[in-house]
Coordinates of N, CA and C in Angstrom, one line a residue:
M1 N 142.0 125.3 -252.1 CA 143.3 125.7 -251.5 C 143.3 127.2 -251.3
S2 N 143.7 127.6 -250.1 CA 143.8 129.0 -249.8 C 144.9 129.7 -250.6
K3 N 144.8 131.0 -250.7 CA 145.9 131.8 -251.4 C 147.2 131.6 -250.7
R4 N 147.2 131.5 -249.4 CA 148.5 131.3 -248.6 C 149.1 130.0 -248.9
N5 N 148.2 128.9 -248.9 CA 148.7 127.6 -249.2 C 149.3 127.5 -250.6
E6 N 148.6 128.2 -251.6 CA 149.1 128.2 -252.9 C 150.5 128.8 -253.0
M7 N 150.7 129.9 -252.3 CA 152.0 130.6 -252.3 C 153.0 129.7 -251.6
D8 N 152.6 129.0 -250.5 CA 153.6 128.1 -249.8 C 154.0 127.0 -250.8
E9 N 153.1 126.5 -251.5 CA 153.4 125.4 -252.5 C 154.3 126.0 -253.6
R10 N 153.9 127.1 -254.1 CA 154.6 127.7 -255.2 C 156.1 128.0 -254.9
F11 N 156.3 128.5 -253.7 CA 157.7 128.9 -253.3 C 158.4 127.9 -252.4
K12 N 157.9 126.7 -252.3 CA 158.5 125.6 -251.5 C 159.9 125.4 -251.8
N13 N 160.3 125.2 -253.1 CA 161.7 124.9 -253.4 C 162.6 126.1 -253.1
Q14 N 162.1 127.3 -253.4 CA 162.9 128.5 -253.1 C 163.2 128.7 -251.6
M15 N 162.1 128.4 -250.8 CA 162.3 128.6 -249.4 C 163.2 127.5 -248.8
N16 N 163.2 126.3 -249.4 CA 164.1 125.3 -249.0 C 165.5 125.7 -249.3
A17 N 165.7 126.2 -250.5 CA 167.1 126.6 -251.0 C 167.6 127.8 -250.1
W18 N 166.7 128.7 -249.7 CA 167.1 129.8 -248.8 C 167.6 129.3 -247.5
L19 N 166.8 128.3 -246.9 CA 167.2 127.8 -245.6 C 168.5 127.0 -245.7
M20 N 168.6 126.2 -246.8 CA 169.9 125.4 -247.0 C 171.1 126.3 -247.1
I21 N 170.9 127.5 -247.8 CA 172.1 128.4 -247.8 C 172.4 128.9 -246.4
Q22 N 171.4 129.2 -245.6 CA 171.7 129.6 -244.2 C 172.5 128.5 -243.5
V23 N 172.1 127.2 -243.7 CA 172.8 126.1 -243.1 C 174.2 126.0 -243.6
I24 N 174.4 126.2 -244.9 CA 175.8 126.2 -245.4 C 176.6 127.3 -244.8
G25 N 176.0 128.4 -244.6 CA 176.7 129.6 -244.0 C 177.1 129.3 -242.6
E26 N 176.5 128.4 -241.9 CA 176.8 128.1 -240.5 C 177.8 126.9 -240.5
T27 N 178.1 126.3 -241.6 CA 178.9 125.1 -241.6 C 180.4 125.5 -241.7
S28 N 181.2 124.9 -241.0 CA 182.6 125.1 -241.1 C 183.2 124.6 -242.4
V29 N 183.8 125.5 -243.1 CA 184.4 125.1 -244.4 C 185.8 124.7 -244.3
N30 N 186.2 123.5 -244.8 CA 187.6 123.1 -244.7 C 188.0 122.4 -246.1
F31 N 189.2 121.9 -246.1 CA 189.7 121.3 -247.3 C 188.8 120.1 -247.8
F32 N 188.3 119.4 -246.9 CA 187.6 118.2 -247.2 C 186.1 118.4 -247.7
N33 N 185.5 119.5 -247.3 CA 184.1 119.8 -247.7 C 183.9 121.0 -248.6
S34 N 184.9 121.7 -248.9 CA 184.8 123.0 -249.6 C 184.2 122.8 -251.0
K35 N 184.6 121.8 -251.7 CA 184.0 121.6 -253.1 C 182.6 121.2 -253.0
K36 N 182.3 120.3 -252.1 CA 180.9 119.8 -251.9 C 180.0 121.0 -251.5
L37 N 180.4 121.8 -250.6 CA 179.6 122.9 -250.1 C 179.4 123.9 -251.2
S38 N 180.5 124.2 -252.0 CA 180.4 125.1 -253.1 C 179.4 124.7 -254.2
K39 N 179.4 123.4 -254.5 CA 178.5 122.8 -255.4 C 177.1 122.9 -254.9
E40 N 176.9 122.6 -253.7 CA 175.5 122.7 -253.1 C 175.0 124.1 -253.1
M41 N 176.0 125.0 -252.8 CA 175.6 126.5 -252.8 C 175.2 126.9 -254.2
G42 N 175.9 126.5 -255.2 CA 175.5 126.8 -256.5 C 174.2 126.3 -256.9
Q43 N 173.9 125.1 -256.5 CA 172.6 124.5 -256.8 C 171.4 125.3 -256.1
H44 N 171.6 125.6 -254.9 CA 170.6 126.4 -254.1 C 170.4 127.8 -254.7
L45 N 171.5 128.4 -255.1 CA 171.4 129.7 -255.7 C 170.7 129.6 -257.1
E46 N 170.9 128.6 -257.8 CA 170.2 128.4 -259.1 C 168.7 128.3 -258.8
T47 N 168.3 127.6 -257.8 CA 166.9 127.4 -257.4 C 166.3 128.8 -257.1
L48 N 167.1 129.7 -256.5 CA 166.6 131.0 -256.1 C 166.5 132.0 -257.2
T49 N 167.4 131.8 -258.2 CA 167.6 132.9 -259.2 C 166.9 132.5 -260.6
Y50 N 166.6 131.3 -260.8 CA 166.0 130.9 -262.1 C 164.6 130.4 -261.9
G51 N 163.8 130.6 -262.9 CA 162.4 130.2 -262.8 C 161.5 131.4 -262.4
D52 N 160.9 131.3 -261.3 CA 160.0 132.5 -260.9 C 160.8 133.7 -260.7
D53 N 160.2 134.8 -260.8 CA 160.8 136.1 -260.6 C 161.3 136.2 -259.2
P54 N 162.6 136.5 -259.0 CA 163.2 136.6 -257.6 C 162.4 137.6 -256.7
Y55 N 161.9 138.7 -257.4 CA 161.2 139.7 -256.6 C 159.9 139.1 -256.0
E56 N 159.2 138.3 -256.7 CA 158.0 137.6 -256.1 C 158.4 136.8 -254.9
F57 N 159.5 136.0 -255.0 CA 159.9 135.2 -253.9 C 160.3 136.1 -252.7
A58 N 161.0 137.2 -253.0 CA 161.4 138.2 -252.0 C 160.2 138.7 -251.2
E59 N 159.2 139.1 -251.9 CA 157.9 139.6 -251.3 C 157.3 138.5 -250.4
Y60 N 157.3 137.2 -251.0 CA 156.7 136.1 -250.2 C 157.6 135.9 -248.9
F61 N 158.9 135.9 -249.1 CA 159.7 135.6 -247.9 C 159.5 136.6 -246.8
I62 N 159.5 137.9 -247.2 CA 159.4 139.0 -246.2 C 158.0 138.9 -245.6
D63 N 156.9 138.7 -246.3 CA 155.6 138.5 -245.8 C 155.5 137.3 -244.8
T64 N 156.2 136.2 -245.2 CA 156.2 135.0 -244.3 C 156.9 135.4 -243.0
C65 N 158.0 136.1 -243.0 CA 158.7 136.4 -241.8 C 157.8 137.4 -241.0
L66 N 157.1 138.3 -241.6 CA 156.3 139.3 -240.8 C 155.1 138.6 -240.2
N67 N 154.7 137.5 -240.8 CA 153.5 136.8 -240.3 C 153.8 135.6 -239.4
S68 N 155.1 135.4 -239.1 CA 155.5 134.2 -238.4 C 155.7 134.6 -236.9
R69 N 155.0 134.0 -236.0 CA 155.2 134.3 -234.6 C 156.6 133.8 -234.2
Q70 N 157.1 132.7 -234.7 CA 158.4 132.2 -234.3 C 159.5 133.1 -234.8
Y71 N 159.4 133.6 -236.0 CA 160.4 134.5 -236.5 C 160.5 135.8 -235.8
K72 N 159.4 136.3 -235.3 CA 159.3 137.6 -234.6 C 159.5 137.5 -233.1
T73 N 160.1 136.4 -232.6 CA 160.5 136.3 -231.2 C 161.9 136.0 -231.0
T74 N 162.4 136.1 -229.8 CA 163.8 135.8 -229.5 C 163.8 135.0 -228.2
L75 N 164.9 134.5 -227.9 CA 165.0 133.6 -226.7 C 164.0 132.5 -226.7
F76 N 164.2 131.6 -227.7 CA 163.3 130.4 -227.8 C 161.8 130.7 -227.8
G77 N 161.5 131.8 -228.5 CA 160.1 132.2 -228.6 C 159.5 132.8 -227.4
A78 N 160.2 133.2 -226.5 CA 159.7 133.7 -225.2 C 159.5 135.2 -225.2
I79 N 160.3 135.9 -226.0 CA 160.2 137.4 -225.9 C 159.9 137.9 -227.3
P80 N 158.8 138.6 -227.5 CA 158.5 139.2 -228.8 C 159.5 140.3 -229.2
M81 N 159.8 140.4 -230.5 CA 160.7 141.5 -230.9 C 159.9 142.7 -231.4
S82 N 160.5 143.8 -231.3 CA 159.8 145.1 -231.8 C 159.8 145.0 -233.3
D83 N 158.9 145.8 -233.9 CA 158.8 145.9 -235.4 C 160.2 146.2 -236.0
D84 N 160.9 147.1 -235.4 CA 162.2 147.5 -235.9 C 163.2 146.4 -235.8
G85 N 163.1 145.6 -234.7 CA 163.9 144.4 -234.5 C 163.7 143.4 -235.6
V86 N 162.4 143.2 -235.9 CA 162.0 142.2 -236.9 C 162.6 142.6 -238.3
A87 N 162.4 143.9 -238.6 CA 162.9 144.4 -239.9 C 164.4 144.3 -240.0
L88 N 165.1 144.6 -238.9 CA 166.5 144.4 -238.9 C 166.9 142.9 -239.1
R89 N 166.2 142.1 -238.4 CA 166.5 140.6 -238.6 C 166.3 140.2 -240.0
I90 N 165.2 140.6 -240.6 CA 165.0 140.3 -242.0 C 166.1 140.8 -242.9
A91 N 166.5 142.0 -242.7 CA 167.6 142.6 -243.5 C 168.9 141.9 -243.3
Q92 N 169.2 141.5 -242.1 CA 170.4 140.7 -241.8 C 170.4 139.4 -242.5
D93 N 169.2 138.7 -242.5 CA 169.1 137.5 -243.2 C 169.3 137.7 -244.7
I94 N 168.7 138.7 -245.2 CA 168.9 139.0 -246.7 C 170.4 139.2 -247.0
N95 N 171.1 140.0 -246.1 CA 172.5 140.3 -246.3 C 173.3 139.0 -246.3
K96 N 173.0 138.1 -245.3 CA 173.7 136.9 -245.1 C 173.5 136.0 -246.3
V97 N 172.3 135.8 -246.8 CA 172.0 134.8 -247.9 C 172.4 135.4 -249.2
T98 N 172.2 136.7 -249.5 CA 172.5 137.2 -250.8 C 173.9 137.8 -251.0
K99 N 174.6 138.0 -249.9 CA 175.9 138.6 -250.0 C 177.0 137.9 -249.3
T100 N 176.9 137.8 -247.9 CA 178.0 137.3 -247.1 C 178.3 135.8 -247.4
I101 N 177.3 134.9 -247.4 CA 177.6 133.5 -247.7 C 178.0 133.3 -249.1
P102 N 177.4 133.9 -250.1 CA 177.8 133.7 -251.5 C 179.3 134.2 -251.7
R103 N 179.7 135.2 -251.0 CA 181.0 135.8 -251.1 C 182.1 134.7 -250.7
R104 N 181.7 133.9 -249.7 CA 182.6 132.9 -249.2 C 182.9 131.8 -250.3
F105 N 182.0 131.6 -251.2 CA 182.1 130.6 -252.2 C 182.3 131.1 -253.6
G106 N 182.5 132.4 -253.8 CA 182.7 133.0 -255.1 C 181.5 133.2 -255.9
Y107 N 180.3 133.4 -255.3 CA 179.1 133.6 -256.1 C 178.5 135.0 -256.0
V108 N 179.4 136.0 -255.9 CA 178.9 137.4 -255.7 C 178.1 137.8 -256.9
E109 N 178.7 137.6 -258.1 CA 178.0 138.1 -259.3 C 176.6 137.4 -259.5
E110 N 176.6 136.1 -259.2 CA 175.4 135.3 -259.4 C 174.3 135.8 -258.5
C111 N 174.6 136.4 -257.4 CA 173.6 136.9 -256.4 C 173.2 138.3 -256.6
R112 N 173.8 139.0 -257.4 CA 173.6 140.5 -257.6 C 172.1 140.7 -257.8
S113 N 171.5 140.1 -258.8 CA 170.1 140.4 -259.1 C 169.2 139.9 -258.0
L114 N 169.5 138.8 -257.3 CA 168.7 138.3 -256.2 C 168.8 139.3 -255.0
C115 N 169.9 139.8 -254.7 CA 170.0 140.8 -253.7 C 169.2 142.1 -254.0
E116 N 169.3 142.5 -255.3 CA 168.6 143.7 -255.7 C 167.1 143.5 -255.6
A117 N 166.6 142.3 -255.9 CA 165.2 142.0 -255.8 C 164.7 142.0 -254.3
F118 N 165.6 141.5 -253.4 CA 165.2 141.5 -252.0 C 165.3 142.9 -251.5
V119 N 166.2 143.7 -251.9 CA 166.3 145.1 -251.4 C 165.1 145.9 -251.9
K120 N 164.7 145.7 -253.1 CA 163.5 146.3 -253.7 C 162.3 146.0 -252.9
A121 N 162.1 144.7 -252.6 CA 160.9 144.2 -251.9 C 160.9 144.7 -250.5
F122 N 162.1 144.8 -249.9 CA 162.3 145.2 -248.5 C 161.9 146.7 -248.4
R123 N 162.3 147.5 -249.4 CA 161.9 148.9 -249.4 C 160.4 149.2 -249.5
T124 N 159.7 148.3 -250.1 CA 158.2 148.5 -250.2 C 157.5 148.1 -248.9
K125 N 158.2 147.3 -248.1 CA 157.5 146.8 -246.8 C 157.8 147.7 -245.6
F126 N 158.9 148.5 -245.6 CA 159.3 149.2 -244.4 C 159.6 150.7 -244.8
D127 N 159.0 151.5 -243.9 CA 159.2 153.0 -244.1 C 160.6 153.5 -244.0
D128 N 161.3 153.0 -243.0 CA 162.7 153.4 -242.7 C 163.7 152.4 -243.2
S129 N 163.4 151.9 -244.4 CA 164.2 150.8 -245.0 C 165.7 151.2 -245.2
E130 N 165.9 152.4 -245.6 CA 167.3 152.8 -245.9 C 168.2 152.7 -244.7
D131 N 167.7 153.2 -243.6 CA 168.5 153.1 -242.3 C 168.7 151.6 -241.9
I132 N 167.7 150.8 -242.0 CA 167.7 149.4 -241.6 C 168.7 148.7 -242.6
L133 N 168.6 148.9 -243.9 CA 169.5 148.2 -244.8 C 171.0 148.6 -244.6
K134 N 171.2 149.9 -244.2 CA 172.5 150.3 -243.9 C 173.1 149.6 -242.6
E135 N 172.2 149.6 -241.6 CA 172.6 148.9 -240.4 C 172.9 147.5 -240.6
A136 N 172.2 146.8 -241.5 CA 172.4 145.4 -241.8 C 173.6 145.1 -242.7
G137 N 174.1 146.2 -243.2 CA 175.3 146.1 -244.1 C 175.0 145.8 -245.5
I138 N 173.8 146.0 -246.0 CA 173.5 145.7 -247.4 C 173.8 146.9 -248.2
L139 N 173.6 148.1 -247.7 CA 173.9 149.3 -248.5 C 175.3 149.9 -248.1

């Protein structure tokens, strides 16, 4: 098994939790589904924050985005994004999953270390990280 496949298998549950949090963030919250969504959100955050070091998953996630042709394009994969555009998109996703969506469900404190791990990993991958993180609303 290749190193990449090993990493994909190792972080499969965390990646699924990350994607499900994004889905929850796009779901309309109302009286009928708020408790269910909050419970699901808590379960997905637990998957992201317990077990493996969140920093290792953060590095894996960022590398996966940087190596994905689909992630690095816009308009249904037709137009490639600039490197700065990809970096901003990653930062916006980090902000959404570690701050914005958890805030809607009262999980701000639970996400603090996860957000810090992602910011730390982001800083190691991009030279102009401070400006990008500020533009994305993380700092």
